[in-house]
C-alpha cells in the first residue's frame, strides 16, 4: 500500500496526487478527506474523474497518519482492488438495493477485505452490513467507518466516480486477507433499561417513558451541570449506551442528539426492546482497550504485511482530549512491533465497522477498530 | 462467584430472554418473523449462522412429508441446500431429542452439517414442535452449548414455534385467497368474453341486415345499368360491402355457437383449397409448404368455418414474417393428447384426453413475447398497424364451437407454432358429388312470400325473386306473414322468413305456417350464423337457410336447388 498525505484537500491537489499515484489494472485509491477543509465534493469527483483512476472515498471529522491525528487535508492510499468499488444508495429507507458482487461471493474465507465507508448519520447501517454479510459471509473481512461532519449535520459525505452522496455507502474490495481488532474499554455503569420504543437510530422510549427524561433522570446525579437537550453531546461522550453481546464487549450506541419529542438520536440502529446499559469509562481503560485492539490484529508469524488501518471514533478524541495522543502512540507501538515500516493510516469516524474475526459484521460507536492487511 | 455477580448474570439472562421473547411473532410474514427473531438471537448470543427448516406439508399442504424445506438462513451464503429428506441424520436426531448440541470433533457432528465452510465450532438444534427444526451455529465455540443454556433458550424458541405456526396458517389462507381471486378473475374474464361475444353477434346481425340491402340494391341497380359508366361505381360499392360482410362474419364467428350443421370434413382438402386461394394474399417472400397426413381421418365440423380457421392461421403466419423471406409450414396429423398436455392449450380445460386431429401452422417469423401470447385471442387485440384484432378471436370462437383447442408456442425472434386440435368425426366422408349449378337466368314460376321487418331487405329480395319469375307477396312482421300464408297457402311455393321480427318471431311464424301446411317450403333468412339459426328450431326444420348478407347468385342458386330437391 502506498500512502500520501495532502495538507490541503482541494480538487486540484487531489487530482494531481491521484494522477501521480495512478491506478494500474487491479488497483484503486481510497481517499479520506478531512471535513475542516470543507471541499466541494462534487468538484472533487469531477476532478478525479478527469484523471481516469479507480477510486472511492469519504469525508471524515479527522484523519490518522502514523500516530498523528490530522484535522485538515486528505490521505490517499493506493491499494489492490478486486473490482470496481460498490456504491449503495438510499440507506435512509429499508428497501435499498445492494448491487451484485460477482467474483467475490464464494471465494475462500478471509481472502478479501472490504473497506466500508458509509454515511454515519444514516438510518440503516446495520441493515446494510447484514445484507453484505448475508451475501458474502466470511469470505470477506470488514473494516470501515461512518463518514460525515462532527457538526452532526447530515450532508453528502461519501463519493465515487458516480458522484457524492448522503444516505449512501461506498465499498472497496481488497483482494488481501486481514486480521482485525475491535475494542472500546467502556464498562457497564447503570442499568439495565429497555428501549421499549425505537426505530432505526432513534430511541423514543426507555422503560415505557420518554427516552430523554429517563436518561437525564438516571445520570443527573453523576454530573454537575443540569442535563438539557442542548448539552446532551457533552454528557453522552462519557455515558453511552451498551447493547449486550454474549462473549464480547457490549456494542456501544452513542446518543448524539435529542429530537423535538425527546427521542435520543444515536449513531447506528438500536433494536426495539433491546436491553441497554449505560456505560462509563476512563482514559486509562480506553487507552488499554486500544492497545488490546492493536495486539488482537497481529497476524500469524511469517505473513507479509502490507499496511495497517485504524478507525477510531471521533468521540474518543473528545473524551480523551489531550490524552488521545497516548491512544495513537499505544496503537502505533503495538503495530510497529509487527513491522517497523508498516504504513499506518485511518480516520476519526462517526461509528466504526468491523467483523469479529470470521464472525458477524457490526456497526459500533466509541470504539477503535484496527486491521492489518496481509497476504 | 459473588452474589452480586450472580444477580447480574440472572439479570443479563432475563434481559436477553425478554428481548428475544418480544422479537418473536413481530410479523405474520414467515421470512420477516424469522429475521426479526433470529437476527436478535444472533446478535445477543454471538452466533454465526441460523436456519429454519419446515416440514413440506406445512408449506405445500401435501398430505405427507418426504422432506423439510429451508425457509430462512442467515447468512444465506452458507446454505446451499434448500431441502433435506426426512431420512437426514439431522431430522432423525431432532425426532429423538427435542434439543441437543454437538461440537466439532464429537461423534455425529459431521452428519449435521448442511452448510458450507463448517470445519469447527458448535451446533445447537431445536425441534420446533411438529413443524420443523431450528439450527444455531457458533464458529468460536469449541464445546457444545451447555444444557442450561439450551434450556434457557427453550422457552423463547417455543414462543417462536407458535409464531411460525401462525405465519404458516396465514400463508395458507393467503394462498387460498389468491387462488380464489385468480378463479374470480378467470370467471370475470370469461364473462367479459361472453358479453363481448353477445355484443359482437348482435352487431353482426344488424350489420348484415344493412349489408343485405346495400349489396342487393347495388346488384339490382347494376343489372339495370348494364353497360352504363355508373355500373363500375356500383361494382365498387358491392366489393366494399362484401369486405364489410367478411368482417361481420368474423364477428359472428367470435360469438361462437356449436356448428349444428356440422358433418365430416376432410381437413386436408380444406387446407389445399385454402393454400390455392391464399397464394395472392400471403407474402411473396413466404415459402409455404404443406406436410399433410394422407391417412388423416375426417373432423366433425362446419366446412366454411374451418376454411376461415385455416385462412386466419395462414394469414397470421405470413404476416409474422414481417415482409422478410421465411418459411410457413402447414402440417396435419393425429395425436393422442393427455389431460396434462391439454393444460398447455387454450380451451384445454374444457376438453378430455383423447385422440385428436391436429393442424399445425409454423412460421420462422418474428415470434411473440409472453405478454403478446397471453392477449392474442382477445377480441380487438392486434399487433398489426392496420389490423382489426378479430382474426384470432374469431378463430378461437370457431374452435370453441367445434370442441377443439389451440396451443401457441412462440419465442421472440424464433418464430411461432400454432396447433389447433379438432375432434375426429365418427362418420365417413360422403362421396363428392358435382353440384348442379343452375343458370342464373333460369326463370321460375309460382308464388313466393317474403317476410322481413327491414323494408330494404324486403325490397331487394322481392326484386330478385320477381326477376326470377316469381309472383311475390310480402309481410313486414310475423303476424302479418301468418295471415298472408293462411290466405295463400295453396299458391305459395316458397317462403323467405326472417327470424328476428316484432309482433311474432320467425320461429313462431314458422311453426304456425307448418301447422297450416306441413309441407310448406320455408327458407330461413338471418344475419346470425346458420348454426345459430338452426339451433332455434328443435323439431320441425326449415328446408333451407339463407345467410345475410347475400348476393343475387346466392338466392337464385338456393331457390333452384331447394325447389329441384322438393320436386325429386
PDB file of C-alpha atoms in Angstrom, chain A residues 109 127 130-131 133-139 188 191-192 194 196 208 243-248 250-251 271-275 277 356 358-360 362, chain B residues 8 11-16 18-20 22-23 26 39-40 42-49 74-78 117 119-120 139-141 145 149:
ATOM      1  CA  UNK A 109     -12.793 -17.429   3.689  1.00  0.00           C
ATOM      2  CA  UNK A 127     -29.120  -3.448   7.881  1.00  0.00           C
ATOM      3  CA  UNK A 130     -26.358  -7.554   7.483  1.00  0.00           C
ATOM      4  CA  UNK A 131     -27.090  -7.571   3.737  1.00  0.00           C
ATOM      5  CA  UNK A 133     -22.713 -10.431   5.379  1.00  0.00           C
ATOM      6  CA  UNK A 134     -25.698 -12.408   4.123  1.00  0.00           C
ATOM      7  CA  UNK A 135     -24.266 -12.382   0.619  1.00  0.00           C
ATOM      8  CA  UNK A 136     -20.543 -12.509   1.203  1.00  0.00           C
ATOM      9  CA  UNK A 137     -20.296 -14.000   4.661  1.00  0.00           C
ATOM     10  CA  UNK A 138     -16.856 -14.693   5.970  1.00  0.00           C
ATOM     11  CA  UNK A 139     -15.086 -14.826   2.622  1.00  0.00           C
ATOM     12  CA  UNK A 188     -21.476  -1.202  32.481  1.00  0.00           C
ATOM     13  CA  UNK A 191     -28.986  -0.231  34.092  1.00  0.00           C
ATOM     14  CA  UNK A 192     -30.462  -2.151  32.603  1.00  0.00           C
ATOM     15  CA  UNK A 194     -35.194  -1.294  27.890  1.00  0.00           C
ATOM     16  CA  UNK A 196     -39.354  -0.018  24.641  1.00  0.00           C
ATOM     17  CA  UNK A 208     -42.064   2.936  28.570  1.00  0.00           C
ATOM     18  CA  UNK A 243     -26.155  -3.414  23.886  1.00  0.00           C
ATOM     19  CA  UNK A 244     -25.311  -6.838  25.306  1.00  0.00           C
ATOM     20  CA  UNK A 245     -23.404  -9.249  23.090  1.00  0.00           C
ATOM     21  CA  UNK A 246     -22.501 -12.562  24.661  1.00  0.00           C
ATOM     22  CA  UNK A 247     -18.791 -13.308  24.924  1.00  0.00           C
ATOM     23  CA  UNK A 248     -17.773  -9.850  23.690  1.00  0.00           C
ATOM     24  CA  UNK A 250     -21.188  -4.588  24.651  1.00  0.00           C
ATOM     25  CA  UNK A 251     -21.922  -2.918  21.321  1.00  0.00           C
ATOM     26  CA  UNK A 271     -33.391  -2.536  18.038  1.00  0.00           C
ATOM     27  CA  UNK A 272     -36.768  -2.061  19.709  1.00  0.00           C
ATOM     28  CA  UNK A 273     -36.922  -3.925  23.036  1.00  0.00           C
ATOM     29  CA  UNK A 274     -33.133  -4.137  23.221  1.00  0.00           C
ATOM     30  CA  UNK A 275     -31.923  -4.162  26.799  1.00  0.00           C
ATOM     31  CA  UNK A 277     -26.905  -0.459  29.980  1.00  0.00           C
ATOM     32  CA  UNK A 356     -15.283 -10.155  14.745  1.00  0.00           C
ATOM     33  CA  UNK A 358     -14.684 -14.544  10.832  1.00  0.00           C
ATOM     34  CA  UNK A 359     -17.899 -13.724  12.648  1.00  0.00           C
ATOM     35  CA  UNK A 360     -20.722 -11.283  12.158  1.00  0.00           C
ATOM     36  CA  UNK A 362     -21.238  -4.967  13.338  1.00  0.00           C
TER      37      UNK A 362
ATOM     38  CA  UNK B   8     -26.051  -9.528  37.433  1.00  0.00           C
ATOM     39  CA  UNK B  11     -30.491 -10.039  35.114  1.00  0.00           C
ATOM     40  CA  UNK B  12     -28.459 -10.395  31.939  1.00  0.00           C
ATOM     41  CA  UNK B  13     -30.175 -13.667  31.044  1.00  0.00           C
ATOM     42  CA  UNK B  14     -33.604 -12.209  31.727  1.00  0.00           C
ATOM     43  CA  UNK B  15     -32.762  -9.167  29.620  1.00  0.00           C
ATOM     44  CA  UNK B  16     -31.797 -11.306  26.647  1.00  0.00           C
ATOM     45  CA  UNK B  18     -37.076 -10.546  27.359  1.00  0.00           C
ATOM     46  CA  UNK B  19     -35.789  -9.035  24.125  1.00  0.00           C
ATOM     47  CA  UNK B  20     -35.898 -12.375  22.298  1.00  0.00           C
ATOM     48  CA  UNK B  22     -40.648  -9.757  22.162  1.00  0.00           C
ATOM     49  CA  UNK B  23     -38.830 -10.223  18.864  1.00  0.00           C
ATOM     50  CA  UNK B  26     -43.406  -9.479  15.199  1.00  0.00           C
ATOM     51  CA  UNK B  39     -31.181 -11.598  13.920  1.00  0.00           C
ATOM     52  CA  UNK B  40     -31.744 -10.649  17.550  1.00  0.00           C
ATOM     53  CA  UNK B  42     -27.551 -13.983  16.555  1.00  0.00           C
ATOM     54  CA  UNK B  43     -26.640 -10.511  17.838  1.00  0.00           C
ATOM     55  CA  UNK B  44     -27.141 -11.283  21.514  1.00  0.00           C
ATOM     56  CA  UNK B  45     -25.674 -14.796  21.517  1.00  0.00           C
ATOM     57  CA  UNK B  46     -22.810 -14.025  19.110  1.00  0.00           C
ATOM     58  CA  UNK B  47     -23.952 -16.697  16.669  1.00  0.00           C
ATOM     59  CA  UNK B  48     -22.579 -17.023  13.168  1.00  0.00           C
ATOM     60  CA  UNK B  49     -25.366 -18.894  11.418  1.00  0.00           C
ATOM     61  CA  UNK B  74     -28.602 -16.209   7.715  1.00  0.00           C
ATOM     62  CA  UNK B  75     -26.100 -15.661   6.235  1.00  0.00           C
ATOM     63  CA  UNK B  76     -27.514 -17.185   3.096  1.00  0.00           C
ATOM     64  CA  UNK B  77     -24.094 -17.824   1.548  1.00  0.00           C
ATOM     65  CA  UNK B  78     -23.582 -20.718   3.943  1.00  0.00           C
ATOM     66  CA  UNK B 117     -17.453 -23.872   5.324  1.00  0.00           C
ATOM     67  CA  UNK B 119     -14.975 -27.238   9.873  1.00  0.00           C
ATOM     68  CA  UNK B 120     -15.095 -26.191  13.532  1.00  0.00           C
ATOM     69  CA  UNK B 139     -17.873 -20.695  14.948  1.00  0.00           C
ATOM     70  CA  UNK B 140     -15.967 -19.630  18.060  1.00  0.00           C
ATOM     71  CA  UNK B 141     -17.224 -22.351  20.445  1.00  0.00           C
ATOM     72  CA  UNK B 145     -23.823 -25.344  24.001  1.00  0.00           C
ATOM     73  CA  UNK B 149     -28.047 -22.550  28.010  1.00  0.00           C
TER      74      UNK B 149
END
